[in-house]
Amino acid sequence: MDHQQILIKAIRESGLTAKEISEATGVNESSLSRFINGKQDLRAGDYFAVLNFLPEEAKNPAKSRLSIDSSVSLKMLIMQATDTEKAEVLFALGHLFLKEHKNTEAVDLLPAAS
């Protein structure tokens, strides 16, 4: 399955229309319709704007299928992330950590200030 087929499948699975996606992403609706019908490709920026707009249940499998190098390390992904993405990951990890350690235990696990 090539990159076009992967995104077309994800769009169809999302249940969204080309018009809805176009309005939300700024991608030209007629270009998007031609893409969905297999008549033209999208520019890379438009491709990823559409992909990133899709609901998680459609986007995540598509992103997984697009993985070219599955050996990419977590460290490399973090290094390539935007500051906003890094902050979101840290927030999520902190939230999970506190949830698992019931807040009071988490405080005890922090190193003492010198």
PDB file of N, CA and C in Angstrom:
ATOM      1  N   MET A   1       0.856  -1.174   0.000  1.00  0.00           N
ATOM      2  CA  MET A   1       0.000   0.000   0.000  1.00  0.00           C
ATOM      3  C   MET A   1       0.905   1.240   0.000  1.00  0.00           C
ATOM      4  N   ASP A   2       0.728   2.137  -0.959  1.00  0.00           N
ATOM      5  CA  ASP A   2       1.556   3.339  -1.017  1.00  0.00           C
ATOM      6  C   ASP A   2       0.948   4.469  -0.180  1.00  0.00           C
ATOM      7  N   HIS A   3       1.671   5.583  -0.090  1.00  0.00           N
ATOM      8  CA  HIS A   3       1.247   6.689   0.781  1.00  0.00           C
ATOM      9  C   HIS A   3      -0.123   7.249   0.386  1.00  0.00           C
ATOM     10  N   GLN A   4      -0.418   7.277  -0.903  1.00  0.00           N
ATOM     11  CA  GLN A   4      -1.724   7.778  -1.345  1.00  0.00           C
ATOM     12  C   GLN A   4      -2.844   6.867  -0.851  1.00  0.00           C
ATOM     13  N   GLN A   5      -2.689   5.579  -1.074  1.00  0.00           N
ATOM     14  CA  GLN A   5      -3.710   4.616  -0.659  1.00  0.00           C
ATOM     15  C   GLN A   5      -3.910   4.631   0.859  1.00  0.00           C
ATOM     16  N   ILE A   6      -2.825   4.821   1.594  1.00  0.00           N
ATOM     17  CA  ILE A   6      -2.911   4.851   3.058  1.00  0.00           C
ATOM     18  C   ILE A   6      -3.773   6.022   3.521  1.00  0.00           C
ATOM     19  N   LEU A   7      -3.532   7.212   2.962  1.00  0.00           N
ATOM     20  CA  LEU A   7      -4.309   8.381   3.382  1.00  0.00           C
ATOM     21  C   LEU A   7      -5.748   8.301   2.875  1.00  0.00           C
ATOM     22  N   ILE A   8      -5.941   7.829   1.671  1.00  0.00           N
ATOM     23  CA  ILE A   8      -7.301   7.680   1.140  1.00  0.00           C
ATOM     24  C   ILE A   8      -8.110   6.745   2.038  1.00  0.00           C
ATOM     25  N   LYS A   9      -7.506   5.642   2.422  1.00  0.00           N
ATOM     26  CA  LYS A   9      -8.187   4.689   3.316  1.00  0.00           C
ATOM     27  C   LYS A   9      -8.520   5.362   4.651  1.00  0.00           C
ATOM     28  N   ALA A  10      -7.584   6.113   5.201  1.00  0.00           N
ATOM     29  CA  ALA A  10      -7.810   6.786   6.485  1.00  0.00           C
ATOM     30  C   ALA A  10      -8.930   7.823   6.370  1.00  0.00           C
ATOM     31  N   ILE A  11      -8.954   8.557   5.267  1.00  0.00           N
ATOM     32  CA  ILE A  11     -10.016   9.553   5.058  1.00  0.00           C
ATOM     33  C   ILE A  11     -11.362   8.854   4.999  1.00  0.00           C
ATOM     34  N   ARG A  12     -11.444   7.796   4.231  1.00  0.00           N
ATOM     35  CA  ARG A  12     -12.721   7.073   4.107  1.00  0.00           C
ATOM     36  C   ARG A  12     -13.162   6.489   5.453  1.00  0.00           C
ATOM     37  N   GLU A  13     -12.221   5.968   6.204  1.00  0.00           N
ATOM     38  CA  GLU A  13     -12.546   5.404   7.513  1.00  0.00           C
ATOM     39  C   GLU A  13     -12.953   6.473   8.523  1.00  0.00           C
ATOM     40  N   SER A  14     -12.507   7.699   8.306  1.00  0.00           N
ATOM     41  CA  SER A  14     -12.826   8.778   9.253  1.00  0.00           C
ATOM     42  C   SER A  14     -14.293   9.193   9.175  1.00  0.00           C
ATOM     43  N   GLY A  15     -14.913   8.956   8.003  1.00  0.00           N
ATOM     44  CA  GLY A  15     -16.296   9.384   7.819  1.00  0.00           C
ATOM     45  C   GLY A  15     -16.439  10.863   7.511  1.00  0.00           C
ATOM     46  N   LEU A  16     -15.330  11.581   7.402  1.00  0.00           N
ATOM     47  CA  LEU A  16     -15.367  13.013   7.091  1.00  0.00           C
ATOM     48  C   LEU A  16     -15.458  13.223   5.584  1.00  0.00           C
ATOM     49  N   THR A  17     -16.075  14.321   5.202  1.00  0.00           N
ATOM     50  CA  THR A  17     -16.162  14.659   3.782  1.00  0.00           C
ATOM     51  C   THR A  17     -14.957  15.508   3.378  1.00  0.00           C
ATOM     52  N   ALA A  18     -14.713  15.572   2.087  1.00  0.00           N
ATOM     53  CA  ALA A  18     -13.631  16.420   1.574  1.00  0.00           C
ATOM     54  C   ALA A  18     -13.882  17.873   1.976  1.00  0.00           C
ATOM     55  N   LYS A  19     -15.140  18.282   1.963  1.00  0.00           N
ATOM     56  CA  LYS A  19     -15.471  19.657   2.337  1.00  0.00           C
ATOM     57  C   LYS A  19     -15.120  19.928   3.802  1.00  0.00           C
ATOM     58  N   GLU A  20     -15.465  19.009   4.690  1.00  0.00           N
ATOM     59  CA  GLU A  20     -15.156  19.186   6.115  1.00  0.00           C
ATOM     60  C   GLU A  20     -13.647  19.257   6.347  1.00  0.00           C
ATOM     61  N   ILE A  21     -12.924  18.377   5.685  1.00  0.00           N
ATOM     62  CA  ILE A  21     -11.470  18.354   5.837  1.00  0.00           C
ATOM     63  C   ILE A  21     -10.863  19.622   5.260  1.00  0.00           C
ATOM     64  N   SER A  22     -11.349  20.033   4.095  1.00  0.00           N
ATOM     65  CA  SER A  22     -10.855  21.232   3.434  1.00  0.00           C
ATOM     66  C   SER A  22     -11.058  22.469   4.307  1.00  0.00           C
ATOM     67  N   GLU A  23     -12.242  22.617   4.868  1.00  0.00           N
ATOM     68  CA  GLU A  23     -12.539  23.777   5.711  1.00  0.00           C
ATOM     69  C   GLU A  23     -11.653  23.813   6.950  1.00  0.00           C
ATOM     70  N   ALA A  24     -11.351  22.654   7.506  1.00  0.00           N
ATOM     71  CA  ALA A  24     -10.557  22.595   8.733  1.00  0.00           C
ATOM     72  C   ALA A  24      -9.059  22.742   8.486  1.00  0.00           C
ATOM     73  N   THR A  25      -8.597  22.307   7.322  1.00  0.00           N
ATOM     74  CA  THR A  25      -7.151  22.277   7.066  1.00  0.00           C
ATOM     75  C   THR A  25      -6.664  23.358   6.108  1.00  0.00           C
ATOM     76  N   GLY A  26      -7.572  23.924   5.326  1.00  0.00           N
ATOM     77  CA  GLY A  26      -7.166  24.899   4.320  1.00  0.00           C
ATOM     78  C   GLY A  26      -6.703  24.270   3.024  1.00  0.00           C
ATOM     79  N   VAL A  27      -6.770  22.953   2.929  1.00  0.00           N
ATOM     80  CA  VAL A  27      -6.403  22.255   1.694  1.00  0.00           C
ATOM     81  C   VAL A  27      -7.545  22.445   0.704  1.00  0.00           C
ATOM     82  N   ASN A  28      -7.211  22.782  -0.529  1.00  0.00           N
ATOM     83  CA  ASN A  28      -8.207  23.019  -1.566  1.00  0.00           C
ATOM     84  C   ASN A  28      -9.118  21.810  -1.715  1.00  0.00           C
ATOM     85  N   GLU A  29     -10.430  22.053  -1.641  1.00  0.00           N
ATOM     86  CA  GLU A  29     -11.400  20.959  -1.673  1.00  0.00           C
ATOM     87  C   GLU A  29     -11.351  20.164  -2.970  1.00  0.00           C
ATOM     88  N   SER A  30     -11.220  20.837  -4.112  1.00  0.00           N
ATOM     89  CA  SER A  30     -11.197  20.091  -5.374  1.00  0.00           C
ATOM     90  C   SER A  30      -9.915  19.262  -5.493  1.00  0.00           C
ATOM     91  N   SER A  31      -8.793  19.776  -4.993  1.00  0.00           N
ATOM     92  CA  SER A  31      -7.547  19.000  -4.995  1.00  0.00           C
ATOM     93  C   SER A  31      -7.688  17.777  -4.103  1.00  0.00           C
ATOM     94  N   LEU A  32      -8.333  17.978  -2.962  1.00  0.00           N
ATOM     95  CA  LEU A  32      -8.539  16.871  -2.034  1.00  0.00           C
ATOM     96  C   LEU A  32      -9.473  15.820  -2.641  1.00  0.00           C
ATOM     97  N   SER A  33     -10.525  16.259  -3.300  1.00  0.00           N
ATOM     98  CA  SER A  33     -11.451  15.318  -3.955  1.00  0.00           C
ATOM     99  C   SER A  33     -10.743  14.528  -5.045  1.00  0.00           C
ATOM    100  N   ARG A  34      -9.915  15.209  -5.848  1.00  0.00           N
ATOM    101  CA  ARG A  34      -9.161  14.505  -6.888  1.00  0.00           C
ATOM    102  C   ARG A  34      -8.192  13.501  -6.269  1.00  0.00           C
ATOM    103  N   PHE A  35      -7.603  13.877  -5.147  1.00  0.00           N
ATOM    104  CA  PHE A  35      -6.701  12.958  -4.445  1.00  0.00           C
ATOM    105  C   PHE A  35      -7.461  11.719  -3.980  1.00  0.00           C
ATOM    106  N   ILE A  36      -8.604  11.927  -3.335  1.00  0.00           N
ATOM    107  CA  ILE A  36      -9.403  10.812  -2.820  1.00  0.00           C
ATOM    108  C   ILE A  36      -9.839   9.881  -3.952  1.00  0.00           C
ATOM    109  N   ASN A  37     -10.072  10.449  -5.122  1.00  0.00           N
ATOM    110  CA  ASN A  37     -10.481   9.646  -6.291  1.00  0.00           C
ATOM    111  C   ASN A  37      -9.289   9.083  -7.062  1.00  0.00           C
ATOM    112  N   GLY A  38      -8.080   9.285  -6.542  1.00  0.00           N
ATOM    113  CA  GLY A  38      -6.883   8.717  -7.155  1.00  0.00           C
ATOM    114  C   GLY A  38      -6.418   9.413  -8.413  1.00  0.00           C
ATOM    115  N   LYS A  39      -6.858  10.656  -8.644  1.00  0.00           N
ATOM    116  CA  LYS A  39      -6.515  11.357  -9.879  1.00  0.00           C
ATOM    117  C   LYS A  39      -5.346  12.314  -9.734  1.00  0.00           C
ATOM    118  N   GLN A  40      -4.943  12.629  -8.494  1.00  0.00           N
ATOM    119  CA  GLN A  40      -3.799  13.515  -8.295  1.00  0.00           C
ATOM    120  C   GLN A  40      -3.250  13.288  -6.903  1.00  0.00           C
ATOM    121  N   ASP A  41      -1.991  13.642  -6.722  1.00  0.00           N
ATOM    122  CA  ASP A  41      -1.366  13.537  -5.408  1.00  0.00           C
ATOM    123  C   ASP A  41      -1.495  14.887  -4.707  1.00  0.00           C
ATOM    124  N   LEU A  42      -1.255  14.903  -3.425  1.00  0.00           N
ATOM    125  CA  LEU A  42      -1.256  16.151  -2.660  1.00  0.00           C
ATOM    126  C   LEU A  42       0.181  16.589  -2.413  1.00  0.00           C
ATOM    127  N   ARG A  43       0.361  17.898  -2.238  1.00  0.00           N
ATOM    128  CA  ARG A  43       1.667  18.391  -1.807  1.00  0.00           C
ATOM    129  C   ARG A  43       1.922  17.833  -0.410  1.00  0.00           C
ATOM    130  N   ALA A  44       3.180  17.670  -0.060  1.00  0.00           N
ATOM    131  CA  ALA A  44       3.539  17.072   1.231  1.00  0.00           C
ATOM    132  C   ALA A  44       2.887  17.804   2.399  1.00  0.00           C
ATOM    133  N   GLY A  45       2.925  19.125   2.391  1.00  0.00           N
ATOM    134  CA  GLY A  45       2.323  19.896   3.477  1.00  0.00           C
ATOM    135  C   GLY A  45       0.835  19.656   3.591  1.00  0.00           C
ATOM    136  N   ASP A  46       0.150  19.572   2.456  1.00  0.00           N
ATOM    137  CA  ASP A  46      -1.293  19.300   2.452  1.00  0.00           C
ATOM    138  C   ASP A  46      -1.571  17.878   2.926  1.00  0.00           C
ATOM    139  N   TYR A  47      -0.736  16.950   2.478  1.00  0.00           N
ATOM    140  CA  TYR A  47      -0.898  15.551   2.861  1.00  0.00           C
ATOM    141  C   TYR A  47      -0.882  15.420   4.383  1.00  0.00           C
ATOM    142  N   PHE A  48       0.119  16.024   5.003  1.00  0.00           N
ATOM    143  CA  PHE A  48       0.249  15.892   6.455  1.00  0.00           C
ATOM    144  C   PHE A  48      -0.757  16.750   7.214  1.00  0.00           C
ATOM    145  N   ALA A  49      -1.204  17.847   6.620  1.00  0.00           N
ATOM    146  CA  ALA A  49      -2.267  18.634   7.249  1.00  0.00           C
ATOM    147  C   ALA A  49      -3.540  17.798   7.328  1.00  0.00           C
ATOM    148  N   VAL A  50      -3.859  17.106   6.253  1.00  0.00           N
ATOM    149  CA  VAL A  50      -5.047  16.247   6.225  1.00  0.00           C
ATOM    150  C   VAL A  50      -4.864  15.095   7.206  1.00  0.00           C
ATOM    151  N   LEU A  51      -3.743  14.426   7.133  1.00  0.00           N
ATOM    152  CA  LEU A  51      -3.486  13.283   8.007  1.00  0.00           C
ATOM    153  C   LEU A  51      -3.604  13.683   9.480  1.00  0.00           C
ATOM    154  N   ASN A  52      -3.001  14.785   9.845  1.00  0.00           N
ATOM    155  CA  ASN A  52      -3.002  15.209  11.247  1.00  0.00           C
ATOM    156  C   ASN A  52      -4.363  15.698  11.717  1.00  0.00           C
ATOM    157  N   PHE A  53      -5.235  16.084  10.797  1.00  0.00           N
ATOM    158  CA  PHE A  53      -6.582  16.528  11.165  1.00  0.00           C
ATOM    159  C   PHE A  53      -7.513  15.357  11.470  1.00  0.00           C
ATOM    160  N   LEU A  54      -7.257  14.224  10.869  1.00  0.00           N
ATOM    161  CA  LEU A  54      -8.168  13.083  11.007  1.00  0.00           C
ATOM    162  C   LEU A  54      -8.305  12.650  12.465  1.00  0.00           C
ATOM    163  N   PRO A  55      -9.448  12.067  12.811  1.00  0.00           N
ATOM    164  CA  PRO A  55      -9.624  11.548  14.174  1.00  0.00           C
ATOM    165  C   PRO A  55      -8.575  10.474  14.472  1.00  0.00           C
ATOM    166  N   GLU A  56      -8.236  10.350  15.744  1.00  0.00           N
ATOM    167  CA  GLU A  56      -7.190   9.415  16.168  1.00  0.00           C
ATOM    168  C   GLU A  56      -7.387   8.002  15.615  1.00  0.00           C
ATOM    169  N   GLU A  57      -8.638   7.524  15.614  1.00  0.00           N
ATOM    170  CA  GLU A  57      -8.881   6.140  15.184  1.00  0.00           C
ATOM    171  C   GLU A  57      -8.601   5.931  13.697  1.00  0.00           C
ATOM    172  N   ALA A  58      -8.573   6.986  12.909  1.00  0.00           N
ATOM    173  CA  ALA A  58      -8.208   6.882  11.492  1.00  0.00           C
ATOM    174  C   ALA A  58      -6.744   7.267  11.280  1.00  0.00           C
ATOM    175  N   LYS A  59      -6.302   8.261  12.033  1.00  0.00           N
ATOM    176  CA  LYS A  59      -4.945   8.793  11.868  1.00  0.00           C
ATOM    177  C   LYS A  59      -3.869   7.810  12.340  1.00  0.00           C
ATOM    178  N   ASN A  60      -4.046   7.231  13.511  1.00  0.00           N
ATOM    179  CA  ASN A  60      -2.987   6.401  14.092  1.00  0.00           C
ATOM    180  C   ASN A  60      -2.636   5.175  13.251  1.00  0.00           C
ATOM    181  N   PRO A  61      -3.626   4.423  12.764  1.00  0.00           N
ATOM    182  CA  PRO A  61      -3.253   3.293  11.890  1.00  0.00           C
ATOM    183  C   PRO A  61      -2.547   3.757  10.612  1.00  0.00           C
ATOM    184  N   ALA A  62      -2.975   4.896  10.070  1.00  0.00           N
ATOM    185  CA  ALA A  62      -2.334   5.413   8.857  1.00  0.00           C
ATOM    186  C   ALA A  62      -0.881   5.781   9.144  1.00  0.00           C
ATOM    187  N   LYS A  63      -0.657   6.453  10.261  1.00  0.00           N
ATOM    188  CA  LYS A  63       0.717   6.819  10.614  1.00  0.00           C
ATOM    189  C   LYS A  63       1.574   5.576  10.814  1.00  0.00           C
ATOM    190  N   SER A  64       1.000   4.562  11.394  1.00  0.00           N
ATOM    191  CA  SER A  64       1.732   3.312  11.595  1.00  0.00           C
ATOM    192  C   SER A  64       2.095   2.687  10.255  1.00  0.00           C
ATOM    193  N   ARG A  65       1.143   2.691   9.305  1.00  0.00           N
ATOM    194  CA  ARG A  65       1.405   2.120   7.980  1.00  0.00           C
ATOM    195  C   ARG A  65       2.453   2.918   7.213  1.00  0.00           C
ATOM    196  N   LEU A  66       2.544   4.215   7.499  1.00  0.00           N
ATOM    197  CA  LEU A  66       3.492   5.067   6.787  1.00  0.00           C
ATOM    198  C   LEU A  66       4.921   4.914   7.297  1.00  0.00           C
ATOM    199  N   SER A  67       5.084   4.281   8.429  1.00  0.00           N
ATOM    200  CA  SER A  67       6.403   4.160   9.031  1.00  0.00           C
ATOM    201  C   SER A  67       7.367   3.523   8.046  1.00  0.00           C
ATOM    202  N   ILE A  68       8.354   4.273   7.677  1.00  0.00           N
ATOM    203  CA  ILE A  68       9.346   3.781   6.720  1.00  0.00           C
ATOM    204  C   ILE A  68      10.473   3.085   7.458  1.00  0.00           C
ATOM    205  N   ASP A  69      10.871   3.665   8.584  1.00  0.00           N
ATOM    206  CA  ASP A  69      11.970   3.103   9.362  1.00  0.00           C
ATOM    207  C   ASP A  69      11.474   2.846  10.771  1.00  0.00           C
ATOM    208  N   SER A  70      11.130   1.610  11.049  1.00  0.00           N
ATOM    209  CA  SER A  70      10.595   1.279  12.361  1.00  0.00           C
ATOM    210  C   SER A  70      11.679   1.258  13.436  1.00  0.00           C
ATOM    211  N   SER A  71      12.930   1.466  13.038  1.00  0.00           N
ATOM    212  CA  SER A  71      14.014   1.470  14.015  1.00  0.00           C
ATOM    213  C   SER A  71      14.273   2.867  14.573  1.00  0.00           C
ATOM    214  N   VAL A  72      13.442   3.843  14.240  1.00  0.00           N
ATOM    215  CA  VAL A  72      13.616   5.188  14.770  1.00  0.00           C
ATOM    216  C   VAL A  72      13.436   5.129  16.281  1.00  0.00           C
ATOM    217  N   SER A  73      14.402   5.674  16.988  1.00  0.00           N
ATOM    218  CA  SER A  73      14.376   5.596  18.442  1.00  0.00           C
ATOM    219  C   SER A  73      13.466   6.668  19.039  1.00  0.00           C
ATOM    220  N   LEU A  74      13.034   6.416  20.248  1.00  0.00           N
ATOM    221  CA  LEU A  74      12.234   7.397  20.972  1.00  0.00           C
ATOM    222  C   LEU A  74      13.024   8.686  21.149  1.00  0.00           C
ATOM    223  N   LYS A  75      14.306   8.556  21.419  1.00  0.00           N
ATOM    224  CA  LYS A  75      15.164   9.738  21.578  1.00  0.00           C
ATOM    225  C   LYS A  75      15.142  10.596  20.309  1.00  0.00           C
ATOM    226  N   MET A  76      15.228   9.964  19.144  1.00  0.00           N
ATOM    227  CA  MET A  76      15.219  10.694  17.882  1.00  0.00           C
ATOM    228  C   MET A  76      13.878  11.381  17.667  1.00  0.00           C
ATOM    229  N   LEU A  77      12.781  10.696  17.983  1.00  0.00           N
ATOM    230  CA  LEU A  77      11.460  11.305  17.846  1.00  0.00           C
ATOM    231  C   LEU A  77      11.330  12.532  18.732  1.00  0.00           C
ATOM    232  N   ILE A  78      11.838  12.431  19.956  1.00  0.00           N
ATOM    233  CA  ILE A  78      11.767  13.561  20.880  1.00  0.00           C
ATOM    234  C   ILE A  78      12.621  14.716  20.377  1.00  0.00           C
ATOM    235  N   MET A  79      13.787  14.408  19.860  1.00  0.00           N
ATOM    236  CA  MET A  79      14.666  15.459  19.356  1.00  0.00           C
ATOM    237  C   MET A  79      14.037  16.201  18.173  1.00  0.00           C
ATOM    238  N   GLN A  80      13.230  15.502  17.382  1.00  0.00           N
ATOM    239  CA  GLN A  80      12.611  16.101  16.202  1.00  0.00           C
ATOM    240  C   GLN A  80      11.283  16.772  16.516  1.00  0.00           C
ATOM    241  N   ALA A  81      10.758  16.567  17.724  1.00  0.00           N
ATOM    242  CA  ALA A  81       9.462  17.132  18.089  1.00  0.00           C
ATOM    243  C   ALA A  81       9.562  18.638  18.289  1.00  0.00           C
ATOM    244  N   THR A  82       8.436  19.314  18.083  1.00  0.00           N
ATOM    245  CA  THR A  82       8.375  20.754  18.353  1.00  0.00           C
ATOM    246  C   THR A  82       8.344  20.965  19.862  1.00  0.00           C
ATOM    247  N   ASP A  83       8.584  22.196  20.302  1.00  0.00           N
ATOM    248  CA  ASP A  83       8.521  22.493  21.730  1.00  0.00           C
ATOM    249  C   ASP A  83       7.139  22.187  22.294  1.00  0.00           C
ATOM    250  N   THR A  84       6.107  22.471  21.529  1.00  0.00           N
ATOM    251  CA  THR A  84       4.737  22.196  21.976  1.00  0.00           C
ATOM    252  C   THR A  84       4.526  20.697  22.145  1.00  0.00           C
ATOM    253  N   GLU A  85       4.991  19.909  21.183  1.00  0.00           N
ATOM    254  CA  GLU A  85       4.852  18.454  21.278  1.00  0.00           C
ATOM    255  C   GLU A  85       5.616  17.916  22.489  1.00  0.00           C
ATOM    256  N   LYS A  86       6.814  18.442  22.731  1.00  0.00           N
ATOM    257  CA  LYS A  86       7.594  18.011  23.889  1.00  0.00           C
ATOM    258  C   LYS A  86       6.853  18.337  25.183  1.00  0.00           C
ATOM    259  N   ALA A  87       6.281  19.533  25.262  1.00  0.00           N
ATOM    260  CA  ALA A  87       5.531  19.926  26.459  1.00  0.00           C
ATOM    261  C   ALA A  87       4.327  19.016  26.662  1.00  0.00           C
ATOM    262  N   GLU A  88       3.639  18.678  25.584  1.00  0.00           N
ATOM    263  CA  GLU A  88       2.474  17.789  25.687  1.00  0.00           C
ATOM    264  C   GLU A  88       2.880  16.400  26.183  1.00  0.00           C
ATOM    265  N   VAL A  89       4.009  15.896  25.704  1.00  0.00           N
ATOM    266  CA  VAL A  89       4.495  14.589  26.149  1.00  0.00           C
ATOM    267  C   VAL A  89       4.869  14.640  27.624  1.00  0.00           C
ATOM    268  N   LEU A  90       5.575  15.696  28.027  1.00  0.00           N
ATOM    269  CA  LEU A  90       5.959  15.820  29.435  1.00  0.00           C
ATOM    270  C   LEU A  90       4.733  15.919  30.336  1.00  0.00           C
ATOM    271  N   PHE A  91       3.749  16.683  29.905  1.00  0.00           N
ATOM    272  CA  PHE A  91       2.523  16.819  30.684  1.00  0.00           C
ATOM    273  C   PHE A  91       1.836  15.460  30.830  1.00  0.00           C
ATOM    274  N   ALA A  92       1.726  14.730  29.721  1.00  0.00           N
ATOM    275  CA  ALA A  92       1.072  13.421  29.751  1.00  0.00           C
ATOM    276  C   ALA A  92       1.835  12.444  30.642  1.00  0.00           C
ATOM    277  N   LEU A  93       3.160  12.431  30.540  1.00  0.00           N
ATOM    278  CA  LEU A  93       3.957  11.550  31.388  1.00  0.00           C
ATOM    279  C   LEU A  93       3.815  11.919  32.858  1.00  0.00           C
ATOM    280  N   GLY A  94       3.847  13.218  33.150  1.00  0.00           N
ATOM    281  CA  GLY A  94       3.665  13.675  34.527  1.00  0.00           C
ATOM    282  C   GLY A  94       2.306  13.265  35.068  1.00  0.00           C
ATOM    283  N   HIS A  95       1.289  13.427  34.245  1.00  0.00           N
ATOM    284  CA  HIS A  95      -0.066  13.054  34.653  1.00  0.00           C
ATOM    285  C   HIS A  95      -0.147  11.555  34.950  1.00  0.00           C
ATOM    286  N   LEU A  96       0.418  10.737  34.078  1.00  0.00           N
ATOM    287  CA  LEU A  96       0.417   9.289  34.296  1.00  0.00           C
ATOM    288  C   LEU A  96       1.201   8.912  35.545  1.00  0.00           C
ATOM    289  N   PHE A  97       2.348   9.550  35.724  1.00  0.00           N
ATOM    290  CA  PHE A  97       3.181   9.273  36.884  1.00  0.00           C
ATOM    291  C   PHE A  97       2.432   9.583  38.173  1.00  0.00           C
ATOM    292  N   LEU A  98       1.827  10.756  38.240  1.00  0.00           N
ATOM    293  CA  LEU A  98       1.087  11.145  39.442  1.00  0.00           C
ATOM    294  C   LEU A  98      -0.114  10.237  39.681  1.00  0.00           C
ATOM    295  N   LYS A  99      -0.783   9.851  38.602  1.00  0.00           N
ATOM    296  CA  LYS A  99      -1.940   8.967  38.730  1.00  0.00           C
ATOM    297  C   LYS A  99      -1.520   7.605  39.283  1.00  0.00           C
ATOM    298  N   GLU A 100      -0.412   7.093  38.789  1.00  0.00           N
ATOM    299  CA  GLU A 100       0.071   5.789  39.237  1.00  0.00           C
ATOM    300  C   GLU A 100       0.576   5.819  40.673  1.00  0.00           C
ATOM    301  N   HIS A 101       1.112   6.954  41.099  1.00  0.00           N
ATOM    302  CA  HIS A 101       1.723   7.040  42.422  1.00  0.00           C
ATOM    303  C   HIS A 101       0.884   7.836  43.419  1.00  0.00           C
ATOM    304  N   LYS A 102      -0.356   8.084  43.084  1.00  0.00           N
ATOM    305  CA  LYS A 102      -1.325   8.716  43.989  1.00  0.00           C
ATOM    306  C   LYS A 102      -0.832  10.027  44.601  1.00  0.00           C
ATOM    307  N   ASN A 103      -0.258  10.899  43.830  1.00  0.00           N
ATOM    308  CA  ASN A 103       0.194  12.244  44.209  1.00  0.00           C
ATOM    309  C   ASN A 103       1.119  12.277  45.429  1.00  0.00           C
ATOM    310  N   THR A 104       0.713  11.739  46.579  1.00  0.00           N
ATOM    311  CA  THR A 104       1.538  11.832  47.782  1.00  0.00           C
ATOM    312  C   THR A 104       2.818  11.023  47.633  1.00  0.00           C
ATOM    313  N   GLU A 105       2.717   9.843  47.049  1.00  0.00           N
ATOM    314  CA  GLU A 105       3.903   9.030  46.837  1.00  0.00           C
ATOM    315  C   GLU A 105       4.840   9.700  45.847  1.00  0.00           C
ATOM    316  N   ALA A 106       4.286  10.383  44.873  1.00  0.00           N
ATOM    317  CA  ALA A 106       5.114  11.041  43.860  1.00  0.00           C
ATOM    318  C   ALA A 106       5.991  12.101  44.482  1.00  0.00           C
ATOM    319  N   VAL A 107       5.457  12.826  45.445  1.00  0.00           N
ATOM    320  CA  VAL A 107       6.246  13.864  46.100  1.00  0.00           C
ATOM    321  C   VAL A 107       7.420  13.216  46.824  1.00  0.00           C
ATOM    322  N   ASP A 108       7.221  12.080  47.463  1.00  0.00           N
ATOM    323  CA  ASP A 108       8.287  11.395  48.187  1.00  0.00           C
ATOM    324  C   ASP A 108       9.370  10.888  47.244  1.00  0.00           C
ATOM    325  N   LEU A 109       9.035  10.653  45.991  1.00  0.00           N
ATOM    326  CA  LEU A 109       9.991  10.118  45.040  1.00  0.00           C
ATOM    327  C   LEU A 109      10.884  11.202  44.419  1.00  0.00           C
ATOM    328  N   LEU A 110      10.509  12.469  44.588  1.00  0.00           N
ATOM    329  CA  LEU A 110      11.307  13.546  44.038  1.00  0.00           C
ATOM    330  C   LEU A 110      12.582  13.713  44.843  1.00  0.00           C
ATOM    331  N   PRO A 111      13.713  14.011  44.191  1.00  0.00           N
ATOM    332  CA  PRO A 111      14.954  14.207  44.931  1.00  0.00           C
ATOM    333  C   PRO A 111      14.848  15.439  45.819  1.00  0.00           C
ATOM    334  N   ALA A 112      15.480  15.398  46.964  1.00  0.00           N
ATOM    335  CA  ALA A 112      15.464  16.529  47.885  1.00  0.00           C
ATOM    336  C   ALA A 112      16.252  17.679  47.287  1.00  0.00           C
ATOM    337  N   ALA A 113      15.736  18.903  47.467  1.00  0.00           N
ATOM    338  CA  ALA A 113      16.419  20.092  46.959  1.00  0.00           C
ATOM    339  C   ALA A 113      17.676  20.340  47.781  1.00  0.00           C
ATOM    340  N   SER A 114      18.765  20.745  47.117  1.00  0.00           N
ATOM    341  CA  SER A 114      20.001  20.991  47.847  1.00  0.00           C
ATOM    342  C   SER A 114      20.123  22.436  48.255  1.00  0.00           C
TER     343      SER A 114
END
